[in-house]
């Protein structure tokens, strides 16, 4: 039986909180994305409230942006346990889903 996961809508305040935290950390979008290990377009989607991160991406975002305890809790509460890097499909040997190289839209112009 196939389970279809419903796309989760992030809390309205999450994106602006992440954008403000990045600016507070004095990081440009591309630099923050590189440090987090995601593509800059994905980080932009997080900051504009278009996406919800996986748990592991949320933890990396929280660390790189040096979120305070309340901000970290807000981000982790919205994070998905079974999406992106945390998807069970990533553990399938030989699966291109588990391949991080190029999987996040990395470009050489960082």
mmCIF file of C-alpha atoms in Angstrom:
data_model
loop_
_atom_site.group_PDB
_atom_site.id
_atom_site.type_symbol
_atom_site.label_atom_id
_atom_site.label_comp_id
_atom_site.label_asym_id
_atom_site.label_seq_id
_atom_site.Cartn_x
_atom_site.Cartn_y
_atom_site.Cartn_z
ATOM 1 C CA UNK A 1 0.000 0.000 0.000
ATOM 2 C CA UNK A 2 1.360 3.412 -0.957
ATOM 3 C CA UNK A 3 1.104 6.247 1.524
ATOM 4 C CA UNK A 4 0.723 9.731 0.126
ATOM 5 C CA UNK A 5 2.141 12.413 2.380
ATOM 6 C CA UNK A 6 0.271 15.700 2.470
ATOM 7 C CA UNK A 7 2.454 18.739 1.856
ATOM 8 C CA UNK A 8 2.731 20.744 5.040
ATOM 9 C CA UNK A 9 2.239 24.499 5.051
ATOM 10 C CA UNK A 10 4.777 26.275 7.247
ATOM 11 C CA UNK A 11 3.649 28.625 10.013
ATOM 12 C CA UNK A 12 3.339 32.184 8.657
ATOM 13 C CA UNK A 13 6.044 33.578 10.947
ATOM 14 C CA UNK A 14 8.628 30.878 10.153
ATOM 15 C CA UNK A 15 9.986 32.268 6.871
ATOM 16 C CA UNK A 16 10.486 35.840 8.080
ATOM 17 C CA UNK A 17 12.078 34.514 11.276
ATOM 18 C CA UNK A 18 14.621 32.547 9.224
ATOM 19 C CA UNK A 19 15.347 35.517 6.943
ATOM 20 C CA UNK A 20 15.858 37.786 9.961
ATOM 21 C CA UNK A 21 18.118 35.226 11.639
ATOM 22 C CA UNK A 22 20.249 34.970 8.491
ATOM 23 C CA UNK A 23 20.601 38.744 8.327
ATOM 24 C CA UNK A 24 21.381 38.850 12.045
ATOM 25 C CA UNK A 25 24.145 36.287 11.403
ATOM 26 C CA UNK A 26 25.420 38.604 8.626
ATOM 27 C CA UNK A 27 25.204 35.904 5.999
ATOM 28 C CA UNK A 28 24.196 36.335 2.387
ATOM 29 C CA UNK A 29 21.666 33.848 1.045
ATOM 30 C CA UNK A 30 24.184 31.848 -1.002
ATOM 31 C CA UNK A 31 26.764 31.757 1.792
ATOM 32 C CA UNK A 32 24.208 30.602 4.357
ATOM 33 C CA UNK A 33 22.929 27.930 1.966
ATOM 34 C CA UNK A 34 26.476 26.687 1.318
ATOM 35 C CA UNK A 35 27.195 26.455 5.051
ATOM 36 C CA UNK A 36 23.901 24.636 5.661
ATOM 37 C CA UNK A 37 24.537 22.266 2.741
ATOM 38 C CA UNK A 38 21.482 23.149 0.662
ATOM 39 C CA UNK A 39 20.886 25.095 -2.540
ATOM 40 C CA UNK A 40 20.266 28.819 -2.294
ATOM 41 C CA UNK A 41 16.891 28.462 -4.050
ATOM 42 C CA UNK A 42 15.786 25.993 -1.383
ATOM 43 C CA UNK A 43 16.845 28.371 1.386
ATOM 44 C CA UNK A 44 14.936 31.147 -0.368
ATOM 45 C CA UNK A 45 11.828 28.923 -0.419
ATOM 46 C CA UNK A 46 12.223 28.324 3.318
ATOM 47 C CA UNK A 47 12.569 32.070 3.966
ATOM 48 C CA UNK A 48 9.539 32.918 1.847
ATOM 49 C CA UNK A 49 7.352 30.297 3.515
ATOM 50 C CA UNK A 50 7.026 28.076 0.453
ATOM 51 C CA UNK A 51 8.667 24.999 1.986
ATOM 52 C CA UNK A 52 9.042 23.158 5.263
ATOM 53 C CA UNK A 53 12.456 21.561 5.869
ATOM 54 C CA UNK A 54 13.244 18.036 6.902
ATOM 55 C CA UNK A 55 14.360 17.573 10.489
ATOM 56 C CA UNK A 56 18.043 17.261 9.562
ATOM 57 C CA UNK A 57 17.954 20.377 7.357
ATOM 58 C CA UNK A 58 16.134 22.263 10.119
ATOM 59 C CA UNK A 59 18.872 21.308 12.584
ATOM 60 C CA UNK A 60 21.573 22.482 10.164
ATOM 61 C CA UNK A 61 19.692 25.758 9.560
ATOM 62 C CA UNK A 62 19.353 26.313 13.305
ATOM 63 C CA UNK A 63 23.067 25.710 13.859
ATOM 64 C CA UNK A 64 24.341 27.861 10.992
ATOM 65 C CA UNK A 65 21.958 30.748 11.677
ATOM 66 C CA UNK A 66 22.593 30.447 15.439
ATOM 67 C CA UNK A 67 18.901 30.410 16.277
ATOM 68 C CA UNK A 68 18.002 31.048 19.893
ATOM 69 C CA UNK A 69 16.119 28.371 21.843
ATOM 70 C CA UNK A 70 12.654 29.710 20.953
ATOM 71 C CA UNK A 71 13.496 30.073 17.252
ATOM 72 C CA UNK A 72 15.041 26.589 17.147
ATOM 73 C CA UNK A 73 11.960 25.115 18.816
ATOM 74 C CA UNK A 74 9.673 26.876 16.321
ATOM 75 C CA UNK A 75 11.700 25.589 13.354
ATOM 76 C CA UNK A 76 11.969 22.025 14.639
ATOM 77 C CA UNK A 77 8.244 21.927 15.439
ATOM 78 C CA UNK A 78 7.506 22.706 11.779
ATOM 79 C CA UNK A 79 10.113 20.282 10.365
ATOM 80 C CA UNK A 80 9.119 17.046 8.675
ATOM 81 C CA UNK A 81 10.470 13.776 10.032
ATOM 82 C CA UNK A 82 10.081 11.847 6.764
ATOM 83 C CA UNK A 83 10.996 14.307 4.021
ATOM 84 C CA UNK A 84 14.062 15.281 2.058
ATOM 85 C CA UNK A 85 17.253 14.046 3.689
ATOM 86 C CA UNK A 86 15.176 12.220 6.289
ATOM 87 C CA UNK A 87 13.066 10.308 3.787
ATOM 88 C CA UNK A 88 13.111 6.529 4.280
ATOM 89 C CA UNK A 89 13.707 6.247 0.515
ATOM 90 C CA UNK A 90 17.188 7.721 0.993
ATOM 91 C CA UNK A 91 18.348 4.545 2.699
ATOM 92 C CA UNK A 92 17.777 2.428 -0.423
ATOM 93 C CA UNK A 93 21.249 1.349 -1.706
ATOM 94 C CA UNK A 94 21.942 2.704 -5.177
ATOM 95 C CA UNK A 95 18.999 5.091 -5.052
ATOM 96 C CA UNK A 96 19.697 8.469 -6.681
ATOM 97 C CA UNK A 97 17.486 9.993 -3.988
ATOM 98 C CA UNK A 98 20.230 9.388 -1.438
ATOM 99 C CA UNK A 99 22.893 11.044 -3.573
ATOM 100 C CA UNK A 100 23.628 14.453 -2.095
ATOM 101 C CA UNK A 101 26.029 15.593 -4.795
ATOM 102 C CA UNK A 102 24.027 17.942 -6.954
ATOM 103 C CA UNK A 103 20.779 16.947 -5.309
ATOM 104 C CA UNK A 104 20.185 20.386 -3.895
ATOM 105 C CA UNK A 105 20.924 22.547 -6.911
ATOM 106 C CA UNK A 106 24.486 23.432 -5.935
ATOM 107 C CA UNK A 107 26.234 25.691 -8.384
ATOM 108 C CA UNK A 108 29.844 26.708 -8.726
ATOM 109 C CA UNK A 109 28.978 30.399 -8.415
ATOM 110 C CA UNK A 110 28.746 30.427 -4.600
#
